[in-house]
Amino acid sequence: VNSPDGPSYLEPMSAISGALVGGYAASGVETSFDYNRENFLQDRYQRMRKEYKLMSFKIDQAKQWREDIRDLISLTEYKMHIYLLVNVLMLGSTVTFWCEGRLPIDTPDWLSLGMSLALTGAFVFLILSIWFAMHAAVAAQGYEARILTQMVRLPVPSWQEMDAVRTYGCEYERVESRQMFRVPWVLRQERQRSESTADTADPWGLERNGGDIEELGCMTGQALAKQRHIKIARQAAVYWQSYDAFARIALSMGVNQLLLAICYYILGYQVVETGVCTSAELGVLLTVVMQVTITKLDMKISVVADRTMMVSHAVGPFLACVAVMEWHRGTDLGVTIAEAVIPGAFAAHALFLTITVWLCAIQEADNGAMLPGAFSSVLYLDVFAWIMKKEVRESSDVEHTGRGSGSGRGATSRSGVAEPRRPEDFVPQAAQSDMRGVLGPLTVHQPSSEQKDFFNPNSFVELEGRDSCEPDEGDTRRPWRVFCSVMLLLCFLWFSAAVIFMLAAVDVIKIDQAFSTVESSSQSLEQVGLLGMWKVGLLGGDLWQHNVERIDVSWPSNAFSESLSCDASGRHFVATNKFSVYTGSLDGLSAKFQETCEIDGDIQDAAISCNVGCEISLLCQHGLHIGGCAGNMSNSSISTSWLEEGERPTSVALDPTGIFISTPARVVRLESKSELIPAWAVREEGGILRYLDKQHLGIFSVEKQRISVFNRLGVPLGRVLMPHSRRAVSFCSGGGYIYMLGQGSRPDIWRMKAPQLLDA
């Protein structure tokens, strides 16, 4: 209290109070500073642990991305392994049919040609499928290695990132003063905003928000499809997706053609060989049902197109079945109907292939691959369904830039306050661990020149003297072009076969198969190849080098002959039936026969030999005696000791060295002792035995219309087919010609040039 009479004591007290208040304030400021500094260091420590954990999360996410790449590409690899396995099995079946599934020797040539063309188509398509599958698997594996080694790498942190995670104590000095002296519970701590107005992730304004970190979060659906590693895989897939797709389609067409070949094989074996027509019809029906079923499973097309495919499937085998059944009747009308119907079957096969090419619905996917839309349900190419639905466009793509900005540690703003940063911001521009900025924004639909260079398949091989490899623009279209070319070539072959046999049906060209080889031990009989057939179809003319010539024959009235034989010169003939013998001679292309004698016995066969004069030998009395018209047949008895039960000689042939006879089961050469006994025997299908030349004998099968040729030692050499349009009941050979005897009363006789082997 101030007193006028004395000194005042309040001023010192005020000074002391002020000092105390100042001391308490200074202590509070220090405490606040220490508290905030401890909070800062603790926050930065927690932030360091979080960043380390974040780095491990990013590595785990990158591992998942690499697994995504492997999963996407392994889908193609696994499919190709399955395709290759099935292709090898189907190819083995095709080769087996080619080698072991040969049709009977007397199968009509158009039926053999149909099976051969179908097997050829199956073989070509299966080989094509194997090649496509092999290329797709190798290309997928190559691009997988390139992407994993150069594009999608683990984000292992660099030294700059690791150093940026650590916080020095002096970093606290860059914090604003209000943050340093904030009073707890009195002043609320707010996150500082930088000059760029970007939100910070910490209250100190030093850490930038990491919400744009690509490795964080679990994306699904369309968001995942937009990610960079998915688009990289899709961009690379353009170089194998077309091969993948057409490997599947070629496999489907190969199986289709193999089933068609089975149809022709069933007709050839069941009808021609065994004569069981009903079994053949059911087998063909089942095979056609399998073809239609496989096509319906593989192709998703409209109802009208589906019905068209079913009809085109069934018409060809149906017409082929009708042709074989009519041919099997053995009548001239049946053969004519068969020759008229079979061109329609071949044309139907060609039409089916043409319709298939048209219905493939080839489309260009958004990544540039050429893919068949009709087979989309069995291809399994794109797990994100981007091929048919182009909903995700490049306008929604996120542009990814380089990871580093090149800024140094602790970059500050103009006001001296530190800008919010993340460890990724301190990576130098050259340090890009996964080439994130090399290709720029990845555009799948319209790749840049850098992307084309990176994905160019030519860049896998570095050649000397070649500075750059231009990307192959046509690589995605090549599988479609190759497949289409093979389909059209096969169509052309079927249409050509149809034209050839159609012209043959109206006698514009002749394609009678005079002879061909089926089996041969050392040499081959003369035959005409398939190339000759196409030459005839394109240029016209006769298919066979030697045509069949008709002999103008004069017979006695009511003459009937079942057997024909001639001498080595081919100018003297003998024809017989059960009771009569007719002889004749050839003058140019005319022959006149007259009755020589009648025998009250069972004439089995006859042979004629002309040296100084002509001698006729008859096989009579159930094949147990050989004699002439006026000879004593008892002196030429055939021993029965070597004959099996029920076995009797049916045919005879003479040459200067001995007598040959045939039974239904074998051929023997007889020696003359007390009786005619066999010197050697060979198991051969029985028939009409004839002496062909000095070195060869032939056995003619009336049922199968073929001549089995063997040498004098009994070694089979081959088989000769008779013209299927002229049915013979007997034959003989002489003068370089084979003569054929027709059936019926006053039969016709034809001749054709003997194969070269018989002329030797």
Tab-separated table of N, CA and C in Angstrom, residues 653-655 660 667-669 680 689-699 707-712 731 758:
chain	number	residue	atom	x	y	z
A	653	ALA	N	-3.203	-125.061	-116.079
A	653	ALA	CA	-2.373	-124.232	-116.950
A	653	ALA	C	-1.169	-125.054	-117.368
A	654	LEU	N	-0.750	-124.892	-118.619
A	654	LEU	CA	0.359	-125.657	-119.166
A	654	LEU	C	1.479	-124.724	-119.584
A	655	ASP	N	2.721	-125.181	-119.373
A	655	ASP	CA	3.876	-124.531	-119.970
A	655	ASP	C	4.877	-125.624	-120.315
A	660	PHE	N	0.398	-127.029	-114.188
A	660	PHE	CA	-0.003	-126.341	-112.970
A	660	PHE	C	-1.518	-126.470	-112.831
A	667	VAL	N	-2.226	-123.615	-105.042
A	667	VAL	CA	-1.734	-123.816	-106.404
A	667	VAL	C	-0.579	-124.807	-106.326
A	668	VAL	N	-0.559	-125.796	-107.243
A	668	VAL	CA	0.491	-126.813	-107.216
A	668	VAL	C	1.041	-126.997	-108.625
A	669	ARG	N	2.294	-127.435	-108.704
A	669	ARG	CA	2.898	-127.854	-109.975
A	669	ARG	C	3.064	-129.360	-109.926
A	680	TRP	N	5.620	-128.871	-105.904
A	680	TRP	CA	5.581	-127.841	-104.867
A	680	TRP	C	4.172	-127.270	-104.818
A	689	LEU	N	-6.607	-120.527	-112.984
A	689	LEU	CA	-5.156	-120.483	-113.116
A	689	LEU	C	-4.775	-120.380	-114.586
A	690	ARG	N	-3.847	-119.470	-114.899
A	690	ARG	CA	-3.388	-119.307	-116.269
A	690	ARG	C	-1.883	-119.051	-116.286
A	691	TYR	N	-1.276	-119.549	-117.378
A	691	TYR	CA	0.129	-119.285	-117.667
A	691	TYR	C	0.220	-117.889	-118.285
A	692	LEU	N	0.985	-116.984	-117.650
A	692	LEU	CA	1.078	-115.606	-118.133
A	692	LEU	C	2.247	-115.422	-119.090
A	693	ASP	N	3.425	-115.843	-118.690
A	693	ASP	CA	4.592	-115.809	-119.557
A	693	ASP	C	5.572	-116.851	-119.036
A	694	LYS	N	6.807	-116.785	-119.471
A	694	LYS	CA	7.783	-117.796	-119.087
A	694	LYS	C	8.103	-117.776	-117.598
A	695	GLN	N	7.831	-116.666	-116.939
A	695	GLN	CA	8.233	-116.525	-115.547
A	695	GLN	C	7.069	-116.386	-114.572
A	696	HIS	N	5.848	-116.185	-115.078
A	696	HIS	CA	4.765	-115.821	-114.175
A	696	HIS	C	3.504	-116.621	-114.454
A	697	LEU	N	2.762	-116.861	-113.367
A	697	LEU	CA	1.433	-117.450	-113.411
A	697	LEU	C	0.460	-116.486	-112.748
A	698	GLY	N	-0.815	-116.640	-113.100
A	698	GLY	CA	-1.829	-115.781	-112.512
A	698	GLY	C	-3.066	-116.559	-112.121
A	699	ILE	N	-3.686	-116.171	-110.998
A	699	ILE	CA	-4.941	-116.776	-110.540
A	699	ILE	C	-5.996	-115.687	-110.528
A	707	ILE	N	-6.459	-110.471	-110.470
A	707	ILE	CA	-5.511	-111.522	-110.819
A	707	ILE	C	-4.348	-111.451	-109.842
A	708	SER	N	-4.100	-112.535	-109.125
A	708	SER	CA	-2.937	-112.626	-108.244
A	708	SER	C	-1.772	-113.195	-109.040
A	709	VAL	N	-0.657	-112.487	-109.055
A	709	VAL	CA	0.499	-112.848	-109.870
A	709	VAL	C	1.591	-113.412	-108.962
A	710	PHE	N	2.195	-114.548	-109.367
A	710	PHE	CA	3.336	-115.094	-108.645
A	710	PHE	C	4.278	-115.731	-109.653
A	711	ASN	N	5.520	-115.936	-109.244
A	711	ASN	CA	6.499	-116.496	-110.170
A	711	ASN	C	6.440	-118.023	-110.144
A	712	ARG	N	7.315	-118.646	-110.895
A	712	ARG	CA	7.277	-120.103	-111.042
A	712	ARG	C	7.681	-120.820	-109.767
A	731	PHE	N	-10.190	-115.594	-117.906
A	731	PHE	CA	-9.186	-114.779	-118.577
A	731	PHE	C	-8.078	-115.684	-119.089
A	758	LEU	N	4.878	-108.200	-116.595
A	758	LEU	CA	4.548	-109.419	-117.311
A	758	LEU	C	5.182	-109.453	-118.690
